[in-house]
Each structure stands twice: as structure tokens, then as C-alpha cells.
Amino acid sequence: MDTIVTDRTNDRATARPAGVPATATIRTAEQPSGKRTHDRPAFRSKLGSAFAMFRNGKSIAGLSILGFFVLVAIFADVLAPYSPTAVDHTARFQPPSAEHWLGTTHIGEDVLSQVIHGTRGVIVVGFLAAIIATLIAIVVGVMSGYLRGWRSESLSALTNVFLVIPALPLIIIVASMFEDPPLAVVAGVLGLIGWAWGARVLRAQTMSLRNRDFIQAARANGEPLRRIITVEMLPNLMALIAASFVGTVTAAILALTTLSYIGVIPVTTYNWGTILNWAGAQGAFRQNQWWWYLPPGLCIAAIGVALSLINFGIDEYVNPRLRSAGERARAMKKKGMNVNDTVTVVRPTATPSNPNEETP
Amino acid sequence: MNDTLLSIRDFSVVYDVDPAVQAVRNVTLELRRGEILGLAGESGCGKTTLAYGVQRLLKAPAVITNGSVVFHDASGDDIDVNALDADEMRRFRWDKISMVFQGAMNSLNPVATIGSQLEDVFEVHRPGLTRSERREAVVELLEIVKVGAQRYRSFPHELSGGMRQRVMIAMALALRPQLMVMDEPTTALDVLVQREILKQISALRHEFGFSVIFITHDLPLLLEISDRIAIMRNGEIVELDTAERIWTDPQDDYTKTLLSSFPRLTGEKGMVLR
Amino acid sequence: MTAVQPQSHTQETETRADLPSGSETDAVEAGTTATRATRGRSRIPWRFLGGRAVFYLFTLWAAITINFFLPRMMKGDAVTQYLSRNRNVSPEAADALRSLLGLDTDKSLWQQYVDYWALLLRGDLGVSLLHGLRPVTEVIGQSLPWTIGLVGFATIVSFAIGTIGGAIVGWRRGSRLDALIPITTFLSTIPYFWLGLLAIALFSVNLGWFPIGKAYGVGMSPEFSPEFIGQVVHHGTLPAATIIIASLGGWMLGMRNMMLTVLDEDYVMVAEAKGMPRKRVLWGYAARNAVLPQIQSFALSIGFIVGGTIVMEMVFSYPGVGKLLLDATNAKDYALMQGVFLVITLSVLLANLLADVAYAFLDPRTRQTEA
């Protein structure tokens, strides 16, 4: 939700090297997409280049951290030294030690095992909710962007209603109606309420894509709607869909842990939020039992950071201005130039400066 | 008063990227007072870089690596443009040399009124003026370019393309500069409006006596309105002569190629027979 | 908010009607967009605001309808049990409750719906069984000012700092300030409530600088004395600071990204060519334009902000509507839950409308009187 994907992405066709005035490049009326040619490359290669967004450093870092948590979730049973419910009355409220790396709870359960097992709930709900929400967002967003007239307007109104209605209170009320919801139901509720943001962004982008030449050509060719949407439009929307998906995972995880902490989602499930709930209820915060309340929160933050990194990576891919802005500026600083200077630097040399040379 | 307004000697500009790009190579040029100089050439030839460079308007990684630019002010001073610091440059800008940019569509601040954007030039450069004097000056400018004083409180999005371009011209004229650099001022407009704008520029030049550097790829246009024309290619001036002689007796092969590449109204393609 | 796209598709080329060649026509007389605009143009964007108001009314209707259907989708036994446990309810109140909670199945659905609306328009949201049968409206009315005070204050401060900070970071590309972005973003990925709990653990329990919870000291009653206000400020510092720090990152990132985009725009280069001093270009030309999408996203995120505050109130035991909602949920006081939801929704819509008004005044393009 922190990433604001603006419609300016279409400007990247006119991207020009820094400092070069506009007339140095030919301005044409047509704005071809930066990496595509006018003939239609195979769907596969389109998809391949669409996933190039994951190849920059930030995305990779984020994906690694996320991958780590996913692995922990899958192999929780093997990794956890104890069962999370194994009670040991002799070792209560213990700080970290050799046997219990993260200490114990008020009835001697091993905190580390609880955190490890808690990963599963978080990952499952997070991804499931995001999948549901993104699917709805794609359907509603792309349809309302592509269609015209009252169909488009009504879908858009529906999206906006869900966008404006405050989500958390609604989720609280809906969740409180269930006695002991299984994870899938929780994920479903989160997904059904959280699709609106992605739908709105996709609608805007679809609307601008609809007017592009290659879509007009496809329609003139008589391509069926189904094919136009899946083969022509979706690859172009991949970056936005990915960003929306990642954002929704973050939101779902935060919502889940928050709701668990509050106690709206029953505390029989294991996730980091419920651990914090127990910790709070047992006064861990007041008694400085940091080993109990720090790890779950740090894990939430870590996943949040990982997802943000991925989103940053996608952002920079989509809007190249963001990517090079900081790096370019720093690279130029090394050469003695400040990108923010409004006056051209005068540096008399006999030949163009060697980029490897340090300027005095 | 010196007849020469701007002396450019051995001027070179490099874009310090990997690999470095030499955009302007050792250009020497003297611009006379009150003259219209056309800068023509294909895209990427360096004409824009040259025109921006002499005002030091280029941003990093552009670097001026050689040469001198001397501005012979009407008051008699000779100003070495390359030696000015940031603050002096800021004061020099718009006062001595001003610009009309290509594509006025986005050149005006969308959230400020036309009037306020014209006024802030006076606020910054002529701090001695009172508020009503500033307003009067702006109204006068709007009348000169025939946009009309009623437009004072209008916003840019309420104006059409031609009107916006005329506002830009008014803005460039505000401080009665001695040189106006015009970067493809009419390219984005249709031909009828082009004509009007060009007539306006000519009329203003006659009235106020400033020089013009007119950048465009449209050589026939330059042939009509310029006094002299400089043809640029790969960062160098390949030919510099009066418009008349470029038309009747082009020396350089590249010039000849350029001339022949414009479609003729009648007859076959190729050099026109005279 | 799809109606709020700034008009960027203005005519690329001049229309013929503007300038018949050869004559010196006053452009105002020709048939351009601007012509109609200058005659009797109003500076208040009625059309735009009217459209937004219609949308919010529609959303309010949708929210109320959702609220109507929610309890009716639940298993009815829970609610009936709940009502039967509390015998002290007066007959009128019981009627109202039955209508609000979907128990009046003896009537047709349409009739239920109409009665429900009648109740709402009378301002009757039922009675709160958790709070001694006092009217729900009264109970909410007591808590609402606290929430608005806390949220309002924290959000505005966070937005202001984030936006101004983002403008400066975006303006100074490549400087050390760039490091602020990952730091503040990291802070925003930390869940609100955990940050709050940590703050309590650190500042209240360990350092003892701030009280652990509540809005004012035990035993005090609300009044306008300096002492009371002092207590309010003291108690409110930690929750407000937590909200501000947690939400700063989003604003800063958004504004910085917008600045980077705006700085490449032509009008910024023109401003610099005009010899405008740097501060003027930064604030008058760049930031002034970059802030517009910020305001749009502010309006959209009000819903999230409210969510965060609810949790905050629980962590700090702050007596606002969030805590009210949570207590009601735990006690299964359905009438109060619904009432709070409606009030929260109404407030969010109002806040959205205010943000739209602010946007309309800041962006002159919304005042285009032509279709």
C-alpha cells in the first residue's frame, strides 16, 4: 500500500538521458512500449520479459527473505525443536538458553517452536488472501477498464465503495460472526474485502492500454475478447499485478496478525499475532520478557521488509526514473558533478574526461 | 555599441557518461545584434545542446569542456558566461538571454495562473517594481502577443496550444532580453497557427530589436525567416552563411542533401532546378 | 476517485477556428475552450464536488445496506440468545434492537429494510447492553471526540512531515537524505500494534516517562482545566507518536516518488531557465504539483488509518471508538458494534469529502466547466 503506481509509467517511452533537452530526441505521436517491437513476439517471451522486474537487486533480496520464511513454514515440523504445545512446568518464563533458544512462555512452551509453527498460518493466509483478492481485482479491474459505458461505470463504483469503506472495522464485524474459522475462511474474508485497491490500479492501466495501437489492431483483426485480454493485455499488466499481489500479501499478513492480537480471530490458531496476544495477556510487556514478544514482531517486520523490497524492485522497473535517479546522482557525484545543479559545469579539459578518473 | 552580441569561440560540450559523448565540437560563431540566426540539422546533431549550452542550461552529466562564450551587453560590458557563478547566472538568465521552449503544452505550471507566472519573472528580476507596476507590465505583455488581458487569471489548461505558445513568447519577452533562443517553437502546432506565431515573432523583433537563435529541423522555414543559417552535423557547424546563399549556392554536401530532402510542391524529387 | 484524473489530454494541435490567417483576431472571440470559461466562470468546482458528494452518498447507502444484511446472514441463535439474556430492555428498545439485529423475521425483507432506515434516520441505533442500556448514540458520542482528536492530530502531523520530508528528499537526489526512505519504510512495515507495545515496554515500563494507557489519569473527570489538558497531552503523546512514526514512511515515499516524476517536467525546467531561485522552484513549481496525487492517496488511505487507530486504542486503552468496537465485539454487543461501524464509516466518508474539497481547490484543472 505504500507503493503508489502512477499512470506516468507510459512516459517511459520518452525517457531520455539525463540532462539532454527534449528536442534531442524525436517526439512522435506514437508511444511504443519501451521493450516491445511492433511485430508480435511470442507470448512466452513477452511473459519472460515481464518477469524481468524481479531481476534487480532489491527484488532478489526481498524474494530471498520471503523464500526463507516459506521454507520455514513448509518444514515447520522438522525445524521446530519441540512441539509448540509441549508444556513444561519446570521451565516457565525462562530467558533464552541452550535448550530453549528463545526462552519459554508462562507454561513452559518453547517460544522458538511456536514462532516457527506460527509461520505457517501467516504464509498460508497471506498468500491465499492475496490470490483471492488479486484474482477478483484482475477480473473486475480489467473488465471495467476494457468495457465502456454503464458496465464499466458500475464496476468502478463497486470498486470505489469497497475502497472507501473502512476495512478493519468491517473485517472485525464479519470475523466476529464466526466461532472458530479455519484458515481458509479467514483468508477468504480478507481477500473478499481487500481487492479494491488492485482493481482500481488495473482499471486505470487497462483503460490507457485499450487505446494503444496494438490493441486496436487486434480488435480490427477480429480477435476474440478472451484472447485480447489474456494474450495482449495481461503481459503488459504483469508488473502492476505483481505489485498489487505483493502489496496485498503485506496487508493480509498485517491484518491477520492484528486481528489475532486483538482476539477477534480465535486464539486456537497459531500465528505470530496470537503469540503476541498470549504474551500481552500474560503481562510479558510489563515484565520485560523480551524473548517472548520481540521475535514474533520482528518476524512480521522482516516479512514486511521483504515484501516492501520486492515492491520497490517492481516500482523501479516500472518507473525507470526512480531507479536511476538516486544511483545516477551518486555516480555523478563521484565525478564531481551535482545532478541538482541548475548551471552547467565548466570543466576545461583537452579530451572528454575519462570516466575512471577521479576529478580533483 | 558593438555590433556583435554573442561571441562563441571553440565551444565544446561533452556528456560525461559511459562512454562519453561529444555533443558539440569546437563551434565558433558570432551572433550579430538584431539578427535572426537559424540552427538547422537532423536530430542529435547538437543544435539544441549548443543553444542550451551557451546559456549553461544543460544539466549534469553535460560538461562544457572547452571554449568561451562572451555576451556583449548593450551597456558596453562584456560578460564571460562561463565564468559566472550560480547566483550571477540566475540573474543573467532571462534578463539578457531568454528562451522559448518546444511544446508549450507542458511548459506552464498547471496550478498557477498565467498572470502569476508572468509576474514572478518581475518579482525576481525587477524587485524595485511595485505590485501595480508589475501587473501593468504583465497586462502589456499579454496585449502585445494578442492573448488578451482577460487571460490574466486563466490557468494553462484553459488555453489552447497556440495561445500557450504565445504566452511563452510573452514570458520570454518580459525583461526585454537582447537574445531570444527559440527551440522549435512552432513544431507542435498546425500550419495556420505556425504562420501567425512566426509573423508575431518577426513583428516583435522589429519592434524590440533582439536577436533570435531559431532552432529547428525545418530548413525551408529557416530559409524564409532567417538572416543567416548555420547547418550543424555531429556537433560541428558544416556551413554558416546567409539564407540567400545557402539556398542559391550551398557549399557543403550535407547542406545539399538536406535541401534536397524536402518535398517539392511540383516536379521531381531532388535538387530544384534554378 | 477515478473522476479526479487531471486533464492531460488537452488538444495537441490548435484548432482552425482559433486564428483565421492574416487577421488579428482576439482569441477570446474564437470558439476555444477558454472562451466559455472566462464568461461568468465560477471558481468553485461545483460539478466536481457534486459528483463526489453523489458518490459518497451512494457509498453510505451501500455501507448501511451491508450493515443491514450482516446480522441477517449470521446464525440467528446467537443474537436471540443474547437478547434473551438481557431482560431489562424496555419494549421500544427491544423492538429497535430486533430491527437492527435482523430478528424481525416476521416482517417481509422489504419491510425490515424500511424499518431499519426509519430507525437510522431517527438517530436510533439501539441500546448498548454492555453499557447499561444507554443509547448507542450516547455511548459513541462520548468516545468519538477522543478518537478524532488522536487520529486527526496524528494523521495531519504525519502527513505534513512525510510530505515535506518527501519533497526535500526528492529534490535533493543522491544526497545522504536518500537513506531516510528505507528507514521510514521499514518503520511502516512494522505492525502498528507491536510498535505501540514496544513503545509502552520501553518508555512506560522501563523509563517511566509516560503513563501506560488511557487518555487521562484515573479518578479525573473531563473538564477544560489546564491540569486536565496537561494530562491528556501526557497520556496522548505515546499513542500519537507511535502512529506518526509508523505512518510517516508511506507519505514520504509517495511524495518523493512524485517529486522525481515532476522534476522531469518541462515547467520545472522553464522555471529554472527563468532564473527563479531554487526555493521557489522547489515549493512553488515542483512540490505544489507533486502534492496533488498525495492528497488523492491521503483520501483513499483514511480507511486504513482508522483501522490502525482502532488497534492503537486497544494497545493503549485509549477510550475512543476503536476500543469501544473491540469491547463490544468481545462482549457480543451487536447493536453497539453495528453502531460504531456506521459511525466510523460516516466519518471516513466525511473525511474523504473534505480531502476532495481540498484537492479541488488545489488543482485548478478540476474547475473545467466544459465537459
PDB file of C-alpha atoms in Angstrom, chain A residues 54-239:
ATOM      1  CA  PHE A  54      12.276  -9.432 -10.469  1.00  0.00           C
ATOM      2  CA  ARG A  55      15.821  -9.316 -11.610  1.00  0.00           C
ATOM      3  CA  ASN A  56      17.086  -6.255  -9.834  1.00  0.00           C
ATOM      4  CA  GLY A  57      18.907  -6.322  -6.527  1.00  0.00           C
ATOM      5  CA  LYS A  58      16.086  -5.182  -4.329  1.00  0.00           C
ATOM      6  CA  SER A  59      13.636  -7.729  -5.644  1.00  0.00           C
ATOM      7  CA  ILE A  60      16.119 -10.531  -5.271  1.00  0.00           C
ATOM      8  CA  ALA A  61      16.896  -9.579  -1.694  1.00  0.00           C
ATOM      9  CA  GLY A  62      13.222  -9.420  -0.878  1.00  0.00           C
ATOM     10  CA  LEU A  63      12.473 -12.698  -2.588  1.00  0.00           C
ATOM     11  CA  SER A  64      15.262 -14.438  -0.681  1.00  0.00           C
ATOM     12  CA  ILE A  65      13.935 -13.369   2.682  1.00  0.00           C
ATOM     13  CA  LEU A  66      10.440 -14.326   1.671  1.00  0.00           C
ATOM     14  CA  GLY A  67      11.689 -17.663   0.400  1.00  0.00           C
ATOM     15  CA  PHE A  68      13.327 -18.296   3.740  1.00  0.00           C
ATOM     16  CA  PHE A  69      10.052 -17.837   5.552  1.00  0.00           C
ATOM     17  CA  VAL A  70       8.203 -20.007   3.095  1.00  0.00           C
ATOM     18  CA  LEU A  71      10.697 -22.784   3.663  1.00  0.00           C
ATOM     19  CA  VAL A  72      10.311 -22.429   7.405  1.00  0.00           C
ATOM     20  CA  ALA A  73       6.570 -22.676   7.008  1.00  0.00           C
ATOM     21  CA  ILE A  74       6.778 -25.799   4.894  1.00  0.00           C
ATOM     22  CA  PHE A  75       9.296 -27.574   7.081  1.00  0.00           C
ATOM     23  CA  ALA A  76       7.979 -26.349  10.401  1.00  0.00           C
ATOM     24  CA  ASP A  77       7.516 -29.792  11.846  1.00  0.00           C
ATOM     25  CA  VAL A  78      11.075 -30.742  11.087  1.00  0.00           C
ATOM     26  CA  LEU A  79      12.673 -27.476  12.130  1.00  0.00           C
ATOM     27  CA  ALA A  80      10.965 -26.874  15.435  1.00  0.00           C
ATOM     28  CA  PRO A  81      12.831 -28.495  18.301  1.00  0.00           C
ATOM     29  CA  TYR A  82       9.699 -29.012  20.353  1.00  0.00           C
ATOM     30  CA  SER A  83       6.024 -29.256  19.721  1.00  0.00           C
ATOM     31  CA  PRO A  84       4.547 -25.807  20.190  1.00  0.00           C
ATOM     32  CA  THR A  85       2.094 -27.083  22.730  1.00  0.00           C
ATOM     33  CA  ALA A  86       4.585 -29.063  24.724  1.00  0.00           C
ATOM     34  CA  VAL A  87       4.108 -27.824  28.234  1.00  0.00           C
ATOM     35  CA  ASP A  88       6.921 -27.933  30.698  1.00  0.00           C
ATOM     36  CA  HIS A  89       6.011 -26.626  34.070  1.00  0.00           C
ATOM     37  CA  THR A  90       9.534 -26.737  35.342  1.00  0.00           C
ATOM     38  CA  ALA A  91      10.773 -24.185  32.856  1.00  0.00           C
ATOM     39  CA  ARG A  92       8.406 -21.234  32.954  1.00  0.00           C
ATOM     40  CA  PHE A  93       9.269 -17.743  31.844  1.00  0.00           C
ATOM     41  CA  GLN A  94      12.790 -18.747  31.072  1.00  0.00           C
ATOM     42  CA  PRO A  95      15.019 -16.349  29.160  1.00  0.00           C
ATOM     43  CA  PRO A  96      16.889 -17.759  26.146  1.00  0.00           C
ATOM     44  CA  SER A  97      19.151 -20.675  26.949  1.00  0.00           C
ATOM     45  CA  ALA A  98      20.801 -23.570  25.189  1.00  0.00           C
ATOM     46  CA  GLU A  99      17.717 -25.768  25.350  1.00  0.00           C
ATOM     47  CA  HIS A 100      15.274 -23.036  24.537  1.00  0.00           C
ATOM     48  CA  TRP A 101      16.840 -20.623  22.084  1.00  0.00           C
ATOM     49  CA  LEU A 102      14.080 -18.120  22.505  1.00  0.00           C
ATOM     50  CA  GLY A 103      13.086 -18.948  26.025  1.00  0.00           C
ATOM     51  CA  THR A 104       9.772 -20.218  27.272  1.00  0.00           C
ATOM     52  CA  THR A 105       6.269 -18.947  27.841  1.00  0.00           C
ATOM     53  CA  HIS A 106       4.214 -18.799  31.002  1.00  0.00           C
ATOM     54  CA  ILE A 107       3.571 -22.514  30.936  1.00  0.00           C
ATOM     55  CA  GLY A 108       6.910 -23.623  29.654  1.00  0.00           C
ATOM     56  CA  GLU A 109       6.188 -23.850  25.948  1.00  0.00           C
ATOM     57  CA  ASP A 110       9.164 -23.229  23.702  1.00  0.00           C
ATOM     58  CA  VAL A 111       8.884 -19.837  22.081  1.00  0.00           C
ATOM     59  CA  LEU A 112      11.047 -20.735  19.125  1.00  0.00           C
ATOM     60  CA  SER A 113       8.841 -23.663  18.195  1.00  0.00           C
ATOM     61  CA  GLN A 114       5.778 -21.515  18.486  1.00  0.00           C
ATOM     62  CA  VAL A 115       7.235 -18.872  16.227  1.00  0.00           C
ATOM     63  CA  ILE A 116       8.283 -21.491  13.688  1.00  0.00           C
ATOM     64  CA  HIS A 117       4.871 -23.090  13.641  1.00  0.00           C
ATOM     65  CA  GLY A 118       3.262 -19.698  13.530  1.00  0.00           C
ATOM     66  CA  THR A 119       4.930 -19.027  10.220  1.00  0.00           C
ATOM     67  CA  ARG A 120       2.644 -21.489   8.516  1.00  0.00           C
ATOM     68  CA  GLY A 121      -0.549 -19.688   9.379  1.00  0.00           C
ATOM     69  CA  VAL A 122       0.861 -16.366   8.336  1.00  0.00           C
ATOM     70  CA  ILE A 123       2.198 -17.528   4.998  1.00  0.00           C
ATOM     71  CA  VAL A 124      -0.874 -19.569   4.115  1.00  0.00           C
ATOM     72  CA  VAL A 125      -3.365 -16.856   4.951  1.00  0.00           C
ATOM     73  CA  GLY A 126      -1.227 -14.138   3.449  1.00  0.00           C
ATOM     74  CA  PHE A 127      -0.809 -15.804   0.098  1.00  0.00           C
ATOM     75  CA  LEU A 128      -4.256 -17.296  -0.098  1.00  0.00           C
ATOM     76  CA  ALA A 129      -5.920 -13.991   0.676  1.00  0.00           C
ATOM     77  CA  ALA A 130      -3.723 -12.247  -1.842  1.00  0.00           C
ATOM     78  CA  ILE A 131      -4.502 -14.800  -4.525  1.00  0.00           C
ATOM     79  CA  ILE A 132      -8.225 -14.419  -3.972  1.00  0.00           C
ATOM     80  CA  ALA A 133      -8.017 -10.650  -3.863  1.00  0.00           C
ATOM     81  CA  THR A 134      -5.792 -10.409  -6.921  1.00  0.00           C
ATOM     82  CA  LEU A 135      -7.997 -12.698  -8.968  1.00  0.00           C
ATOM     83  CA  ILE A 136     -11.025 -10.596  -8.146  1.00  0.00           C
ATOM     84  CA  ALA A 137      -9.037  -7.452  -8.822  1.00  0.00           C
ATOM     85  CA  ILE A 138      -7.933  -8.692 -12.226  1.00  0.00           C
ATOM     86  CA  VAL A 139     -11.417  -9.691 -13.251  1.00  0.00           C
ATOM     87  CA  VAL A 140     -13.115  -6.545 -12.027  1.00  0.00           C
ATOM     88  CA  GLY A 141     -10.301  -4.159 -12.887  1.00  0.00           C
ATOM     89  CA  VAL A 142      -9.539  -5.347 -16.376  1.00  0.00           C
ATOM     90  CA  MET A 143     -13.177  -5.746 -17.287  1.00  0.00           C
ATOM     91  CA  SER A 144     -14.156  -2.352 -16.038  1.00  0.00           C
ATOM     92  CA  GLY A 145     -11.167  -0.869 -17.804  1.00  0.00           C
ATOM     93  CA  TYR A 146     -11.831  -2.556 -21.081  1.00  0.00           C
ATOM     94  CA  LEU A 147     -15.595  -2.270 -21.293  1.00  0.00           C
ATOM     95  CA  ARG A 148     -17.290   1.004 -21.766  1.00  0.00           C
ATOM     96  CA  GLY A 149     -20.472   2.590 -20.657  1.00  0.00           C
ATOM     97  CA  TRP A 150     -22.618   1.634 -17.736  1.00  0.00           C
ATOM     98  CA  ARG A 151     -20.893  -1.688 -17.212  1.00  0.00           C
ATOM     99  CA  SER A 152     -17.573  -0.012 -16.715  1.00  0.00           C
ATOM    100  CA  GLU A 153     -19.015   2.723 -14.541  1.00  0.00           C
ATOM    101  CA  SER A 154     -20.901   0.381 -12.265  1.00  0.00           C
ATOM    102  CA  LEU A 155     -17.888  -1.862 -11.737  1.00  0.00           C
ATOM    103  CA  SER A 156     -15.870   1.207 -10.985  1.00  0.00           C
ATOM    104  CA  ALA A 157     -18.455   2.389  -8.481  1.00  0.00           C
ATOM    105  CA  LEU A 158     -18.393  -1.014  -6.829  1.00  0.00           C
ATOM    106  CA  THR A 159     -14.615  -0.836  -6.579  1.00  0.00           C
ATOM    107  CA  ASN A 160     -14.702   2.605  -5.078  1.00  0.00           C
ATOM    108  CA  VAL A 161     -17.268   1.619  -2.496  1.00  0.00           C
ATOM    109  CA  PHE A 162     -15.068  -1.191  -1.266  1.00  0.00           C
ATOM    110  CA  LEU A 163     -12.131   1.131  -1.322  1.00  0.00           C
ATOM    111  CA  VAL A 164     -13.671   3.770   0.845  1.00  0.00           C
ATOM    112  CA  ILE A 165     -15.464   1.656   3.404  1.00  0.00           C
ATOM    113  CA  PRO A 166     -13.047   1.210   6.291  1.00  0.00           C
ATOM    114  CA  ALA A 167     -11.710  -2.304   6.041  1.00  0.00           C
ATOM    115  CA  LEU A 168     -10.667  -3.200   9.529  1.00  0.00           C
ATOM    116  CA  PRO A 169     -13.938  -2.443  11.287  1.00  0.00           C
ATOM    117  CA  LEU A 170     -15.762  -4.394   8.620  1.00  0.00           C
ATOM    118  CA  ILE A 171     -13.445  -7.344   8.961  1.00  0.00           C
ATOM    119  CA  ILE A 172     -13.788  -7.225  12.722  1.00  0.00           C
ATOM    120  CA  ILE A 173     -17.531  -7.422  12.493  1.00  0.00           C
ATOM    121  CA  VAL A 174     -17.541 -10.142   9.890  1.00  0.00           C
ATOM    122  CA  ALA A 175     -14.881 -12.185  11.680  1.00  0.00           C
ATOM    123  CA  SER A 176     -16.710 -11.955  14.961  1.00  0.00           C
ATOM    124  CA  MET A 177     -19.609 -13.770  13.443  1.00  0.00           C
ATOM    125  CA  PHE A 178     -17.634 -16.963  13.061  1.00  0.00           C
ATOM    126  CA  GLU A 179     -16.936 -19.160  16.007  1.00  0.00           C
ATOM    127  CA  ASP A 180     -13.720 -20.858  15.007  1.00  0.00           C
ATOM    128  CA  PRO A 181     -12.949 -20.094  11.402  1.00  0.00           C
ATOM    129  CA  PRO A 182     -10.478 -22.294   9.616  1.00  0.00           C
ATOM    130  CA  LEU A 183      -7.574 -20.507   7.963  1.00  0.00           C
ATOM    131  CA  ALA A 184      -9.146 -20.722   4.552  1.00  0.00           C
ATOM    132  CA  VAL A 185     -12.207 -18.846   5.712  1.00  0.00           C
ATOM    133  CA  VAL A 186     -10.083 -16.135   7.254  1.00  0.00           C
ATOM    134  CA  ALA A 187      -8.139 -15.838   4.050  1.00  0.00           C
ATOM    135  CA  GLY A 188     -11.365 -15.706   2.110  1.00  0.00           C
ATOM    136  CA  VAL A 189     -12.771 -12.877   4.182  1.00  0.00           C
ATOM    137  CA  LEU A 190      -9.568 -10.882   3.866  1.00  0.00           C
ATOM    138  CA  GLY A 191      -9.444 -11.472   0.150  1.00  0.00           C
ATOM    139  CA  LEU A 192     -13.049 -10.523  -0.415  1.00  0.00           C
ATOM    140  CA  ILE A 193     -12.559  -7.222   1.326  1.00  0.00           C
ATOM    141  CA  GLY A 194      -9.109  -6.278   0.098  1.00  0.00           C
ATOM    142  CA  TRP A 195      -9.331  -6.499  -3.668  1.00  0.00           C
ATOM    143  CA  ALA A 196     -10.378  -2.949  -4.334  1.00  0.00           C
ATOM    144  CA  TRP A 197      -7.034  -1.198  -4.486  1.00  0.00           C
ATOM    145  CA  GLY A 198      -5.623  -3.547  -7.089  1.00  0.00           C
ATOM    146  CA  ALA A 199      -8.791  -3.350  -9.129  1.00  0.00           C
ATOM    147  CA  ARG A 200      -8.596   0.403  -9.268  1.00  0.00           C
ATOM    148  CA  VAL A 201      -4.983   0.463 -10.399  1.00  0.00           C
ATOM    149  CA  LEU A 202      -5.600  -2.214 -13.017  1.00  0.00           C
ATOM    150  CA  ARG A 203      -8.630  -0.398 -14.296  1.00  0.00           C
ATOM    151  CA  ALA A 204      -6.640   2.767 -14.870  1.00  0.00           C
ATOM    152  CA  GLN A 205      -3.881   0.940 -16.689  1.00  0.00           C
ATOM    153  CA  THR A 206      -6.271  -1.133 -18.771  1.00  0.00           C
ATOM    154  CA  MET A 207      -8.068   1.982 -19.843  1.00  0.00           C
ATOM    155  CA  SER A 208      -4.883   3.503 -21.106  1.00  0.00           C
ATOM    156  CA  LEU A 209      -3.822   0.267 -22.793  1.00  0.00           C
ATOM    157  CA  ARG A 210      -7.134  -0.053 -24.540  1.00  0.00           C
ATOM    158  CA  ASN A 211      -6.336   2.916 -26.709  1.00  0.00           C
ATOM    159  CA  ARG A 212      -2.971   1.678 -27.780  1.00  0.00           C
ATOM    160  CA  ASP A 213      -2.412   0.740 -31.343  1.00  0.00           C
ATOM    161  CA  PHE A 214      -1.686  -2.910 -30.855  1.00  0.00           C
ATOM    162  CA  ILE A 215      -4.993  -3.437 -29.111  1.00  0.00           C
ATOM    163  CA  GLN A 216      -6.867  -1.591 -31.816  1.00  0.00           C
ATOM    164  CA  ALA A 217      -5.100  -3.752 -34.352  1.00  0.00           C
ATOM    165  CA  ALA A 218      -6.067  -6.914 -32.519  1.00  0.00           C
ATOM    166  CA  ARG A 219      -9.677  -5.853 -32.423  1.00  0.00           C
ATOM    167  CA  ALA A 220      -9.664  -4.924 -36.055  1.00  0.00           C
ATOM    168  CA  ASN A 221      -8.294  -8.378 -36.748  1.00  0.00           C
ATOM    169  CA  GLY A 222     -11.330  -9.861 -35.124  1.00  0.00           C
ATOM    170  CA  GLU A 223      -9.519 -11.436 -32.213  1.00  0.00           C
ATOM    171  CA  PRO A 224     -11.986 -12.685 -29.626  1.00  0.00           C
ATOM    172  CA  LEU A 225     -12.170 -10.709 -26.408  1.00  0.00           C
ATOM    173  CA  ARG A 226     -10.838 -13.597 -24.392  1.00  0.00           C
ATOM    174  CA  ARG A 227      -7.690 -13.709 -26.436  1.00  0.00           C
ATOM    175  CA  ILE A 228      -7.158  -9.985 -26.447  1.00  0.00           C
ATOM    176  CA  ILE A 229      -7.288  -9.879 -22.704  1.00  0.00           C
ATOM    177  CA  THR A 230      -5.162 -12.898 -21.961  1.00  0.00           C
ATOM    178  CA  VAL A 231      -2.611 -12.684 -24.738  1.00  0.00           C
ATOM    179  CA  GLU A 232      -2.329  -8.983 -25.429  1.00  0.00           C
ATOM    180  CA  MET A 233      -3.179  -7.162 -22.272  1.00  0.00           C
ATOM    181  CA  LEU A 234      -2.166  -9.375 -19.405  1.00  0.00           C
ATOM    182  CA  PRO A 235       1.562  -9.460 -20.134  1.00  0.00           C
ATOM    183  CA  ASN A 236       1.554  -5.684 -20.137  1.00  0.00           C
ATOM    184  CA  LEU A 237      -0.223  -5.631 -16.839  1.00  0.00           C
ATOM    185  CA  MET A 238       2.092  -8.131 -15.186  1.00  0.00           C
ATOM    186  CA  ALA A 239       4.104  -5.551 -13.300  1.00  0.00           C
TER     187      ALA A 239
END
